[in-house]
GROMACS .gro file of C-alpha atoms in nm:
model
  151
    1MET     CA    1   0.005  -0.262  -2.140
    2ARG     CA    2  -0.366  -0.229  -2.051
    3ARG     CA    3  -0.337  -0.531  -1.824
    4GLN     CA    4  -0.035  -0.388  -1.648
    5SER     CA    5  -0.194  -0.049  -1.588
    6GLY     CA    6  -0.492  -0.235  -1.426
    7GLY     CA    7  -0.245  -0.394  -1.193
    8ILE     CA    8  -0.076  -0.070  -1.107
    9ILE     CA    9  -0.420   0.067  -1.024
   10LEU     CA   10  -0.474  -0.226  -0.792
   11VAL     CA   11  -0.139  -0.156  -0.616
   12MET     CA   12  -0.237   0.215  -0.582
   13VAL     CA   13  -0.579   0.122  -0.449
   14MET     CA   14  -0.416  -0.110  -0.195
   15VAL     CA   15  -0.172   0.153  -0.079
   16LEU     CA   16  -0.453   0.411  -0.064
   17LEU     CA   17  -0.660   0.166   0.143
   18LEU     CA   18  -0.389   0.101   0.386
   19VAL     CA   19  -0.297   0.467   0.417
   20SER     CA   20  -0.645   0.621   0.400
   21VAL     CA   21  -0.809   0.389   0.641
   22GLY     CA   22  -0.584   0.517   0.920
   23GLY     CA   23  -0.332   0.763   0.780
   24CYS     CA   24  -0.449   1.098   0.884
   25THR     CA   25  -0.249   1.416   0.831
   26ARG     CA   26  -0.117   1.427   1.181
   27TRP     CA   27   0.021   1.072   1.130
   28SER     CA   28   0.142   1.114   0.769
   29HIS     CA   29   0.488   1.224   0.896
   30GLY     CA   30   0.696   0.993   1.110
   31PRO     CA   31   0.833   0.644   1.095
   32PRO     CA   32   0.642   0.378   0.899
   33GLN     CA   33   0.608   0.157   1.202
   34GLN     CA   34   0.426   0.431   1.397
   35ARG     CA   35   0.192   0.507   1.097
   36ALA     CA   36   0.117   0.142   1.057
   37ASP     CA   37   0.046   0.101   1.426
   38HIS     CA   38  -0.190   0.396   1.406
   39VAL     CA   39  -0.374   0.235   1.105
   40VAL     CA   40  -0.410  -0.098   1.294
   41ALA     CA   41  -0.533   0.084   1.600
   42HIS     CA   42  -0.793   0.271   1.392
   43LEU     CA   43  -0.908  -0.037   1.218
   44VAL     CA   44  -0.943  -0.231   1.549
   45GLU     CA   45  -1.153   0.056   1.685
   46LYS     CA   46  -1.367   0.140   1.397
   47LEU     CA   47  -1.434  -0.219   1.276
   48ASP     CA   48  -1.459  -0.355   1.633
   49LEU     CA   49  -1.213  -0.627   1.555
   50GLU     CA   50  -1.186  -0.934   1.779
   51GLN     CA   51  -0.853  -1.066   1.922
   52ALA     CA   52  -0.801  -1.331   1.658
   53GLN     CA   53  -0.871  -1.067   1.383
   54GLN     CA   54  -0.628  -0.818   1.552
   55LEU     CA   55  -0.349  -1.083   1.545
   56GLN     CA   56  -0.404  -1.154   1.175
   57LEU     CA   57  -0.412  -0.780   1.103
   58GLU     CA   58  -0.082  -0.737   1.298
   59LYS     CA   59   0.067  -1.015   1.069
   60ILE     CA   60  -0.040  -0.836   0.758
   61LYS     CA   61   0.092  -0.515   0.893
   62LEU     CA   62   0.439  -0.673   0.952
   63GLU     CA   63   0.446  -0.809   0.605
   64VAL     CA   64   0.355  -0.489   0.448
   65LEU     CA   65   0.607  -0.307   0.656
   66ALA     CA   66   0.869  -0.553   0.530
   67LYS     CA   67   0.767  -0.503   0.172
   68ALA     CA   68   0.776  -0.133   0.223
   69ALA     CA   69   1.143  -0.152   0.326
   70GLU     CA   70   1.213  -0.359   0.018
   71MET     CA   71   1.037  -0.106  -0.201
   72LYS     CA   72   1.241   0.180  -0.042
   73ALA     CA   73   1.567  -0.006  -0.116
   74HIS     CA   74   1.445  -0.067  -0.473
   75ARG     CA   75   1.366   0.298  -0.522
   76ALA     CA   76   1.724   0.378  -0.420
   77GLU     CA   77   1.850   0.124  -0.676
   78SER     CA   78   1.623   0.276  -0.949
   79PHE     CA   79   1.754   0.617  -0.874
   80ASP     CA   80   2.109   0.499  -0.914
   81GLU     CA   81   2.013   0.327  -1.243
   82MET     CA   82   1.849   0.647  -1.376
   83LEU     CA   83   2.143   0.852  -1.277
   84GLY     CA   84   2.380   0.609  -1.452
   85LEU     CA   85   2.172   0.633  -1.760
   86LEU     CA   86   2.181   1.012  -1.755
   87GLN     CA   87   2.550   1.016  -1.720
   88SER     CA   88   2.613   0.761  -1.998
   89GLU     CA   89   2.725   0.859  -2.345
   90ARG     CA   90   2.423   0.705  -2.505
   91VAL     CA   91   2.103   0.531  -2.411
   92ASP     CA   92   1.952   0.277  -2.661
   93ASP     CA   93   1.692   0.011  -2.678
   94ALA     CA   94   1.939  -0.266  -2.582
   95THR     CA   95   2.017  -0.076  -2.263
   96LEU     CA   96   1.662   0.003  -2.170
   97ARG     CA   97   1.491  -0.329  -2.241
   98PRO     CA   98   1.634  -0.524  -1.948
   99LEU     CA   99   1.573  -0.231  -1.713
  100VAL     CA  100   1.212  -0.192  -1.825
  101ALA     CA  101   1.167  -0.576  -1.805
  102GLY     CA  102   1.310  -0.573  -1.446
  103HIS     CA  103   1.076  -0.289  -1.346
  104GLN     CA  104   0.782  -0.472  -1.497
  105ALA     CA  105   0.862  -0.788  -1.315
  106ARG     CA  106   0.892  -0.596  -1.000
  107ALA     CA  107   0.564  -0.425  -1.050
  108SER     CA  108   0.393  -0.764  -1.122
  109GLU     CA  109   0.542  -0.894  -0.792
  110LEU     CA  110   0.404  -0.599  -0.598
  111ILE     CA  111   0.066  -0.627  -0.759
  112ALA     CA  112   0.050  -0.994  -0.657
  113PHE     CA  113   0.169  -0.914  -0.302
  114PHE     CA  114  -0.075  -0.631  -0.233
  115GLY     CA  115  -0.361  -0.826  -0.393
  116GLU     CA  116  -0.285  -1.124  -0.158
  117LYS     CA  117  -0.269  -0.888   0.144
  118PHE     CA  118  -0.602  -0.718   0.042
  119ALA     CA  119  -0.766  -1.073   0.015
  120GLU     CA  120  -0.631  -1.168   0.354
  121PHE     CA  121  -0.762  -0.844   0.505
  122HIS     CA  122  -1.105  -0.900   0.335
  123ALA     CA  123  -1.110  -1.265   0.455
  124LEU     CA  124  -1.054  -1.170   0.818
  125LEU     CA  125  -1.357  -0.937   0.828
  126THR     CA  126  -1.713  -1.044   0.892
  127PRO     CA  127  -1.970  -0.918   0.635
  128GLU     CA  128  -2.083  -0.654   0.884
  129GLN     CA  129  -1.722  -0.531   0.927
  130ARG     CA  130  -1.663  -0.526   0.555
  131ALA     CA  131  -1.972  -0.315   0.507
  132ARG     CA  132  -1.850  -0.079   0.780
  133ALA     CA  133  -1.514  -0.054   0.611
  134ALA     CA  134  -1.670   0.013   0.280
  135ALA     CA  135  -1.895   0.275   0.433
  136LEU     CA  136  -1.593   0.454   0.589
  137LEU     CA  137  -1.418   0.460   0.254
  138GLN     CA  138  -1.728   0.598   0.087
  139GLU     CA  139  -1.769   0.873   0.347
  140LYS     CA  140  -1.404   0.965   0.279
  141ARG     CA  141  -1.468   0.981  -0.096
  142ALA     CA  142  -1.783   1.187  -0.051
  143ARG     CA  143  -1.600   1.433   0.168
  144GLY     CA  144  -1.321   1.469  -0.090
  145HIS     CA  145  -1.057   1.399   0.163
  146HIS     CA  146  -0.739   1.257   0.017
  147ARG     CA  147  -0.524   1.222   0.322
  148CYS     CA  148  -0.757   1.131   0.605
  149ALA     CA  149  -1.048   0.882   0.609
  150TRP     CA  150  -1.168   0.992   0.952
  151HIS     CA  151  -1.199   1.368   0.958
   0.00000   0.00000   0.00000
């Protein structure tokens, strides 16, 4: 269980990084594509990304958006499962084990995916750009902002 909670923390950090690096309050509502475009534009500007880096970041963005759509569909399935369990006469260990195992497998898949995307993002940056990105996140933490890294 300890290992899995570490993985969940990694996923949350990845999502926080992707959202906080560019996801300001005025952009927190609206279609995911628009929010992702804003994040990429902010990263391009703040980190002074070159054209090749921008293309790689765009590829990562599209993969993350595709995974987000999958996650949304999975949330709907999970809701339906939970509703079915609540409406059933009884819930026992034999019913719950396969559901829990499925959710654990899905969580492991997401942890691996977001870890891979984080590594790709890290690899496309120069040491100076990584330092700038780290400084921006540290500033955000110091200000206590939870929704916007830039204000």
